[in-house]
CSV table of C-alpha atoms in Angstrom, one decimal:
chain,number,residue,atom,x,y,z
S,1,UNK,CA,0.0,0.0,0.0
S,2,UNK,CA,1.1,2.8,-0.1
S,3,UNK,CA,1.2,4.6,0.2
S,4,UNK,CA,3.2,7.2,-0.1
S,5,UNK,CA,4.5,9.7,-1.3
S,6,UNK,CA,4.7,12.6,-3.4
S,7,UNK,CA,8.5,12.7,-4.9
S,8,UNK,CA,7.8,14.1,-7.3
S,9,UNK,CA,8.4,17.0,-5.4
S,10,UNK,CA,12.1,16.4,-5.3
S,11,UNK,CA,12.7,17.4,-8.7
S,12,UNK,CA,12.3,21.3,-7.8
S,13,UNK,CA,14.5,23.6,-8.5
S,14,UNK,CA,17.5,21.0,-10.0
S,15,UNK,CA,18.1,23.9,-12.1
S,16,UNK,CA,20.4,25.4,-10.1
S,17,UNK,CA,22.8,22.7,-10.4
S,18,UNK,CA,22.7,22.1,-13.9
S,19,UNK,CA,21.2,24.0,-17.5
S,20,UNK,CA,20.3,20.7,-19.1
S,21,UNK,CA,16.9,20.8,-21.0
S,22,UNK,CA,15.4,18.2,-19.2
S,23,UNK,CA,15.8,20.2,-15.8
S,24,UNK,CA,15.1,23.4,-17.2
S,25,UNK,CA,11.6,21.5,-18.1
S,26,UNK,CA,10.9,20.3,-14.4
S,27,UNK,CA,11.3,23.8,-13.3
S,28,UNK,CA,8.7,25.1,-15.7
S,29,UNK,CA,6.2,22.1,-14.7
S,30,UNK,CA,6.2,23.3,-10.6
S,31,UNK,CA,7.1,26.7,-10.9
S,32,UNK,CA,3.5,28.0,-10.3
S,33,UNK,CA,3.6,25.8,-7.2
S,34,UNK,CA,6.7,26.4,-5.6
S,35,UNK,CA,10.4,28.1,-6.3
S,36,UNK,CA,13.1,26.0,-4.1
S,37,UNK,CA,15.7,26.7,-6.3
S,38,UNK,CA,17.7,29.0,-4.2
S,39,UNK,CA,17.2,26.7,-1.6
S,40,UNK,CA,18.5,23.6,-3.1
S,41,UNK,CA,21.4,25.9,-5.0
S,42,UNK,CA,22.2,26.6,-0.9
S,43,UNK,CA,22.0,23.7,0.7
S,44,UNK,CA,21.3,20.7,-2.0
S,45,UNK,CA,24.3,21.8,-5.0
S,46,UNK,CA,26.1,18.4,-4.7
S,47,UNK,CA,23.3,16.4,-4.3
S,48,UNK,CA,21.3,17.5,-7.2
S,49,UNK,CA,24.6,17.7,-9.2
S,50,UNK,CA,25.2,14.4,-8.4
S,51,UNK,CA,22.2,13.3,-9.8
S,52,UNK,CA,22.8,14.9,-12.9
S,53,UNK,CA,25.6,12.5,-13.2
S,54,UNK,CA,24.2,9.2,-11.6
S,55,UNK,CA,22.6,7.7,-14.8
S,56,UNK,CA,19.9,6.1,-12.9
S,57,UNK,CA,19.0,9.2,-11.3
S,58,UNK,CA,19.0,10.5,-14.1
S,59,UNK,CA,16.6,8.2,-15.8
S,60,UNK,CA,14.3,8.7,-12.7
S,61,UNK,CA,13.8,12.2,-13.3
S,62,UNK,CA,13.6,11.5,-17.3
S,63,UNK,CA,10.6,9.3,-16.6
S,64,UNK,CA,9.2,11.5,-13.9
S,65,UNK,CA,9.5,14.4,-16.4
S,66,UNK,CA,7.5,12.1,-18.7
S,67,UNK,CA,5.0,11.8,-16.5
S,68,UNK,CA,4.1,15.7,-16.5
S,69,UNK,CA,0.4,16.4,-18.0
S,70,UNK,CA,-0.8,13.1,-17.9
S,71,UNK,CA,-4.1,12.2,-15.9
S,72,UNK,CA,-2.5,10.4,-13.5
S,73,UNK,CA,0.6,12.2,-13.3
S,74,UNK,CA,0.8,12.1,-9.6
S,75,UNK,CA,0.8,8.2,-9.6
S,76,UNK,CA,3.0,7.7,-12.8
S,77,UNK,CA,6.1,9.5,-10.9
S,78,UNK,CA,5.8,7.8,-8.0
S,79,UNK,CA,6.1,4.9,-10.4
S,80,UNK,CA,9.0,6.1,-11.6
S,81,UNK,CA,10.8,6.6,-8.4
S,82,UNK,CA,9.5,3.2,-7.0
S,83,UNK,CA,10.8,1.0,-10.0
S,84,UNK,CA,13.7,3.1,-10.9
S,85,UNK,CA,14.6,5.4,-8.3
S,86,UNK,CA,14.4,2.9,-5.6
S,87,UNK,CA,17.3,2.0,-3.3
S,88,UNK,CA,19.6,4.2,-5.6
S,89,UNK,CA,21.7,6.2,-3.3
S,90,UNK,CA,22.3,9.0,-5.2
S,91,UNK,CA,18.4,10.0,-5.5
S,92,UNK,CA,17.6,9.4,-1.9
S,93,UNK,CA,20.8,11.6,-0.8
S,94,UNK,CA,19.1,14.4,-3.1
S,95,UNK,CA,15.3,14.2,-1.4
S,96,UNK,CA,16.8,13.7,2.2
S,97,UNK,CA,18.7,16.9,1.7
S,98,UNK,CA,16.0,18.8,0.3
S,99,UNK,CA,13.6,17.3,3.4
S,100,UNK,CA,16.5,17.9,6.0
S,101,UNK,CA,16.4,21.8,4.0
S,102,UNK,CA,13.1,22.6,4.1
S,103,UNK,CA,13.4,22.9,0.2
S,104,UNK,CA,10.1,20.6,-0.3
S,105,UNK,CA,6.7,23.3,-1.0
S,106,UNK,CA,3.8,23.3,1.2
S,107,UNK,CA,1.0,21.4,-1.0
S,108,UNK,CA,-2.5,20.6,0.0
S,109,UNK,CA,-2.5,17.1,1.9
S,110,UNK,CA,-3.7,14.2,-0.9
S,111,UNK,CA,-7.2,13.5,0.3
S,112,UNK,CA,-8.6,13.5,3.9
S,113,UNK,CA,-7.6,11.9,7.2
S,114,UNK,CA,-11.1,10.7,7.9
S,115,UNK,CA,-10.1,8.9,11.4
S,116,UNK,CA,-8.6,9.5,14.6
S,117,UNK,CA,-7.6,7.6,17.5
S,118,UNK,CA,-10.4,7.2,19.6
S,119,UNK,CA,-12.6,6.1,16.8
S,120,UNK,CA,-10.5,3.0,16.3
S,121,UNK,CA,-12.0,-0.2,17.6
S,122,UNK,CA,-11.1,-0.2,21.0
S,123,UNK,CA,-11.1,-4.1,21.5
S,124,UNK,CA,-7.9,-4.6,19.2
S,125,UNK,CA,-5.4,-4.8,21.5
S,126,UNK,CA,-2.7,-6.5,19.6
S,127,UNK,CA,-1.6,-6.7,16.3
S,128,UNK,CA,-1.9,-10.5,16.5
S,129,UNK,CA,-5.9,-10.1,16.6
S,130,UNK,CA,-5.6,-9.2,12.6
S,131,UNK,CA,-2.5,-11.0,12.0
S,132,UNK,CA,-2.1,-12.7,8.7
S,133,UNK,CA,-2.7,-12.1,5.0
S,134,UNK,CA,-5.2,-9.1,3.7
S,135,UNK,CA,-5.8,-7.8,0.3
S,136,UNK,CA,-6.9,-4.7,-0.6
S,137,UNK,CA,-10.2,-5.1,-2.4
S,138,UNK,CA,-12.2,-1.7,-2.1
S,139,UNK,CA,-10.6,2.0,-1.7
S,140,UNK,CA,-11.6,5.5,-1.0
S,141,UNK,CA,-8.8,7.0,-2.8
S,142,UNK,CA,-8.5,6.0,-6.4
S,143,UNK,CA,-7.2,8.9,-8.3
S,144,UNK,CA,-11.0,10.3,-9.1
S,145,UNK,CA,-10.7,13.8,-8.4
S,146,UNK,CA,-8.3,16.8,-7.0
S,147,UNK,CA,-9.3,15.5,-3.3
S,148,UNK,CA,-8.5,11.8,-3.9
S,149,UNK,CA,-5.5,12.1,-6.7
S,150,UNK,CA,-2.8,9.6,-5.4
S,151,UNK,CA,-4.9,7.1,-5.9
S,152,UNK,CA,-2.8,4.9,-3.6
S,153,UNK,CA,-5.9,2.7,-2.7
S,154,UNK,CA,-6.1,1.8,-6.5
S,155,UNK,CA,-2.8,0.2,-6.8
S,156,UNK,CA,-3.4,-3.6,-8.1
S,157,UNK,CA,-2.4,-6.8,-6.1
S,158,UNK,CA,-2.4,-4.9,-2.5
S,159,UNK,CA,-1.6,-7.8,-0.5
S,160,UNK,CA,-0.5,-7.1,3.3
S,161,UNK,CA,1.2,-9.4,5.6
S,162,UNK,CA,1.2,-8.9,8.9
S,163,UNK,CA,4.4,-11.3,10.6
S,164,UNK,CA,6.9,-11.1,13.2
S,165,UNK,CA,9.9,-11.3,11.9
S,166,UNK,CA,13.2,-11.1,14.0
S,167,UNK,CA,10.8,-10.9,17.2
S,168,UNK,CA,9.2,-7.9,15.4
S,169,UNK,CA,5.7,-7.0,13.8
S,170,UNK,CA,6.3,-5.6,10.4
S,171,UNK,CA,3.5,-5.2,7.3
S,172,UNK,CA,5.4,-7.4,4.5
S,173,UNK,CA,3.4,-5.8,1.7
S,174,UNK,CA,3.5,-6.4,-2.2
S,175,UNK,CA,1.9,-4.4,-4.9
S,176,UNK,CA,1.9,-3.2,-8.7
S,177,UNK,CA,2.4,0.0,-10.0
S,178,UNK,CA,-1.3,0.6,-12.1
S,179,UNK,CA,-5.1,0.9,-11.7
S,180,UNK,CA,-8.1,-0.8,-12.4
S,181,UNK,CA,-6.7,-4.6,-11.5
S,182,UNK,CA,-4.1,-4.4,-14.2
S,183,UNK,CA,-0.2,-4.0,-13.3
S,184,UNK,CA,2.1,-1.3,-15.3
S,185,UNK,CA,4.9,-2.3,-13.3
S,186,UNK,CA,7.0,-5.4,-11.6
S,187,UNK,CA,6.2,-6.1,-8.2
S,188,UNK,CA,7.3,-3.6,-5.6
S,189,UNK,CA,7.7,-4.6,-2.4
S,190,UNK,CA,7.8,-2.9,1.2
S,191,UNK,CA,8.3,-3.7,4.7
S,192,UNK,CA,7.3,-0.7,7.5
S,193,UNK,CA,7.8,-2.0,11.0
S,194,UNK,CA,4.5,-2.2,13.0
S,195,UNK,CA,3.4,-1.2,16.4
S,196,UNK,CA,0.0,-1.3,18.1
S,197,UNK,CA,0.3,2.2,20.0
S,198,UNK,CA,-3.4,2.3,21.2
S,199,UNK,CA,-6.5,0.0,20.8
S,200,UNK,CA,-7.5,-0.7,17.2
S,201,UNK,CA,-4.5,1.3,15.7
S,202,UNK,CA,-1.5,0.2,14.1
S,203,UNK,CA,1.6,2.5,13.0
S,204,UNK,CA,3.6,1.4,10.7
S,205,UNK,CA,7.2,3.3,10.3
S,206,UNK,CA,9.1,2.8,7.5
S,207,UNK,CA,12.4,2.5,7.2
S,208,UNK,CA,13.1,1.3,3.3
S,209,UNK,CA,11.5,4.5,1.9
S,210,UNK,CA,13.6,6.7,0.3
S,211,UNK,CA,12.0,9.9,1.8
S,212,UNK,CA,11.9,9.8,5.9
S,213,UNK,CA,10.3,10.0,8.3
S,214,UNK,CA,7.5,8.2,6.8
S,215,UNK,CA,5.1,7.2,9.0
S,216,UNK,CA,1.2,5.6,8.2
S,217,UNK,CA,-1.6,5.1,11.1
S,218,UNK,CA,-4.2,2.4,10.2
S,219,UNK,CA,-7.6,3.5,12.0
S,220,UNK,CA,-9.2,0.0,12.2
S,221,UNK,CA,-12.8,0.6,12.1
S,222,UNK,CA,-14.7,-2.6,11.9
S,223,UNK,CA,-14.0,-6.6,11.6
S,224,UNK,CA,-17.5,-7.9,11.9
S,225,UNK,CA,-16.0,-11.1,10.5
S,226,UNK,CA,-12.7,-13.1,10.4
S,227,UNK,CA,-12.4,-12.4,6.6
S,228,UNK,CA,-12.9,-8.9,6.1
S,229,UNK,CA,-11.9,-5.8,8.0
S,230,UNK,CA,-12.1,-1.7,6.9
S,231,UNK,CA,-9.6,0.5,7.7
S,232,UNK,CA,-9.0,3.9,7.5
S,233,UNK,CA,-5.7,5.1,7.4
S,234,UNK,CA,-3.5,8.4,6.7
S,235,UNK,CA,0.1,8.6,6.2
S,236,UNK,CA,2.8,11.5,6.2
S,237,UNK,CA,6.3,12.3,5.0
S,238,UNK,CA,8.4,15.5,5.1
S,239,UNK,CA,7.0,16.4,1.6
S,240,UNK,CA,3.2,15.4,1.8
S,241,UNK,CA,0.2,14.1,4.1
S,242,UNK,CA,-1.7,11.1,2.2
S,243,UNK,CA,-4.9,9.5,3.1
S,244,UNK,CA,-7.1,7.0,2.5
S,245,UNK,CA,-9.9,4.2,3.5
S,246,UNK,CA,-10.0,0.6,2.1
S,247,UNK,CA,-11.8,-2.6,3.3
S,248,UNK,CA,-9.4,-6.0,2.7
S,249,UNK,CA,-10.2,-9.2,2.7
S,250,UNK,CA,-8.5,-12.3,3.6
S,251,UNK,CA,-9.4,-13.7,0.2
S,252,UNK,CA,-8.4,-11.8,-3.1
S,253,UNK,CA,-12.0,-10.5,-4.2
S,254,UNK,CA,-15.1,-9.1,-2.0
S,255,UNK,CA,-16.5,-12.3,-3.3
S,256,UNK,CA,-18.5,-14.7,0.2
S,257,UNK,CA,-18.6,-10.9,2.0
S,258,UNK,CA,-22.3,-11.3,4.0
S,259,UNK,CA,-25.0,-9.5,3.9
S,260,UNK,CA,-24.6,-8.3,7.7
S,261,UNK,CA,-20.9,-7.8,7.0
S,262,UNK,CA,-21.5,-5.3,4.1
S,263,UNK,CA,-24.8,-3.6,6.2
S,264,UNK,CA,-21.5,-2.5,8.8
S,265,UNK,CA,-19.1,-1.4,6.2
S,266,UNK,CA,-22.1,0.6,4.9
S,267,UNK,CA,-23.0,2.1,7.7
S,268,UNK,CA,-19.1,3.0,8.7
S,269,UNK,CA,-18.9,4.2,5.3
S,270,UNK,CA,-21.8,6.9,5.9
S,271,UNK,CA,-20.4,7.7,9.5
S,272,UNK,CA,-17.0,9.0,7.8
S,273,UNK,CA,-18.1,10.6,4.7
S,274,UNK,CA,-17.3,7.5,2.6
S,275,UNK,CA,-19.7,6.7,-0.2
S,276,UNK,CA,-19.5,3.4,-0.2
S,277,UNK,CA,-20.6,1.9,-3.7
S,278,UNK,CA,-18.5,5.0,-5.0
S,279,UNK,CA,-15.3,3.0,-3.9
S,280,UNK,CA,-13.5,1.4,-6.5
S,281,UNK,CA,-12.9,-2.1,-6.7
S,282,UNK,CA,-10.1,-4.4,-7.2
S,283,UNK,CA,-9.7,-8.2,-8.4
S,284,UNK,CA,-6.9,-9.9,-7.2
S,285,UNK,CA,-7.1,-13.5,-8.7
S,286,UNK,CA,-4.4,-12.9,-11.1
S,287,UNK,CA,-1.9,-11.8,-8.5
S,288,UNK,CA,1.1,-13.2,-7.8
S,289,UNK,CA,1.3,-14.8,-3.6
């Protein structure tokens, strides 16, 4: 899931290092948004240089630049830096600079945080109470308007794993870069440690993300059944607050939900603001385990 995470933003200003075309061009694409230029030409001139000349990083701002106009612009360069960008050195010394700068914009947070503590279920007292497999298979944010436009919730084959692993409860999650069921992109895979801070609400902290602090709360809001469960969660970085809802399932599809199991999701659904049938839906029988 994920989440996120809009780096998109770390491709401001660059100009300062460097007159290439291509940077000249990301400049032009924010520049009604933000001007960090002097900012990274202060604090960030190796880094982004540096960049220039790391042909990977490189190619992750090519493809983000690529990205610019397109409908889904917002989830196409987070793509990018997930299946390009990812674990290259160079490109995550650039954003940490930028975050540890203040060089990042202030943007409007991507959709709502609908949830808070105390509306979490309150007799979830361990993380071992929803341990185990769930796949995303209805979301709130799917990209469908200037609220909602990460669309993180949309991302095909969402499967989370919640496991100890080296006497430690982490979220093993997979997913695809894409909408609508259907991959763009290889699998991409993420592990954010997991705590259970307060009753019904887990915090996952990630530490594989190229842009930190990156934190996500999930607000778990009703399990009515073994096999299905919805949560609402939101989700922060240095450059960007990101929310979202989604109900998962044990199985890959919505497919065996109850009756009396959707009449709750439903009626959590109104409490919060979420139109329910308006979530969209995703199939997960063609994923990979």
């Amino acid at each position: 899931m994920m989440r996120g995470v809009f780096l998109s933003l770390c491709l401001l200003g660059l100009s300062s290092a460097t007159e290439t075309k291509i940077l000249s061009s990301l400049v032009q694409q924010w520049q009604q948004k933000a001007i960090p230029e002097v900012c990274i030409a202060l604090h960030c001139g190796l880094q982004s240089g540096a960049c220039i000349l790391d042909s990977t990083c490189f190619q992750t701002l090519q493809c983000m630049q690529d990205c610019s106009g397109k409908p889904d612009e917002a989830q196409c360069q987070f793509e990018c830096e997930m299946t390009i960008g990812f674990g290259n050195t160079v490109f995550e010394n650039l954003i940490r600079c930028m975050a540890e700068n203040d060089c990042f914009p202030e943007v409007p947070p991507d959709g709502l945080c609908l949830a808070s503590a105390e509306d979490a279920l309150q007799d979830i007292t361990s993380i071992e109470d929803v341990a185990g497999d769930w796949w995303v298979v209805r979301g709130v944010n799917c990209g469908q308007d200037d609220v909602w436009s990460g669309a993180y919730d949309w991302y095909p084959c969402q499967h989370a794993r919640y496991v100890v692993i080296n006497d430690g409860w982490v979220n093993n999650t997979t997913y695809c870069g894409g909408r609508d069921s259907e991959c763009t992109t290889d699998t991409i895979v993420t592990i954010p440690h997991a705590t259970l801070p307060s009753p019904g609400l887990i915090r996952l902290d990630y530490d594989d993300a190229p842009l930190l602090p990156q934190v996500e709360k999930w607000h778990i809001m009703s399990l009515p059944e073994e096999n299905f469960m919805f949560v609402i969660w939101c989700g922060e970085n240095p450059a960007l607050h990101y929310n979202g809802a989604f109900v998962l399932s044990r199985t890959r599809t919505q497919e065996n939900m109850s009756e009396q199991t959707e009449a709750e999701f439903r009626r959590v659904a109104e409490k919060f603001g979420i139109d329910y049938d308006a979530m969209c839906l995703t199939d997960n029988t063609s994923c990979k385990d």
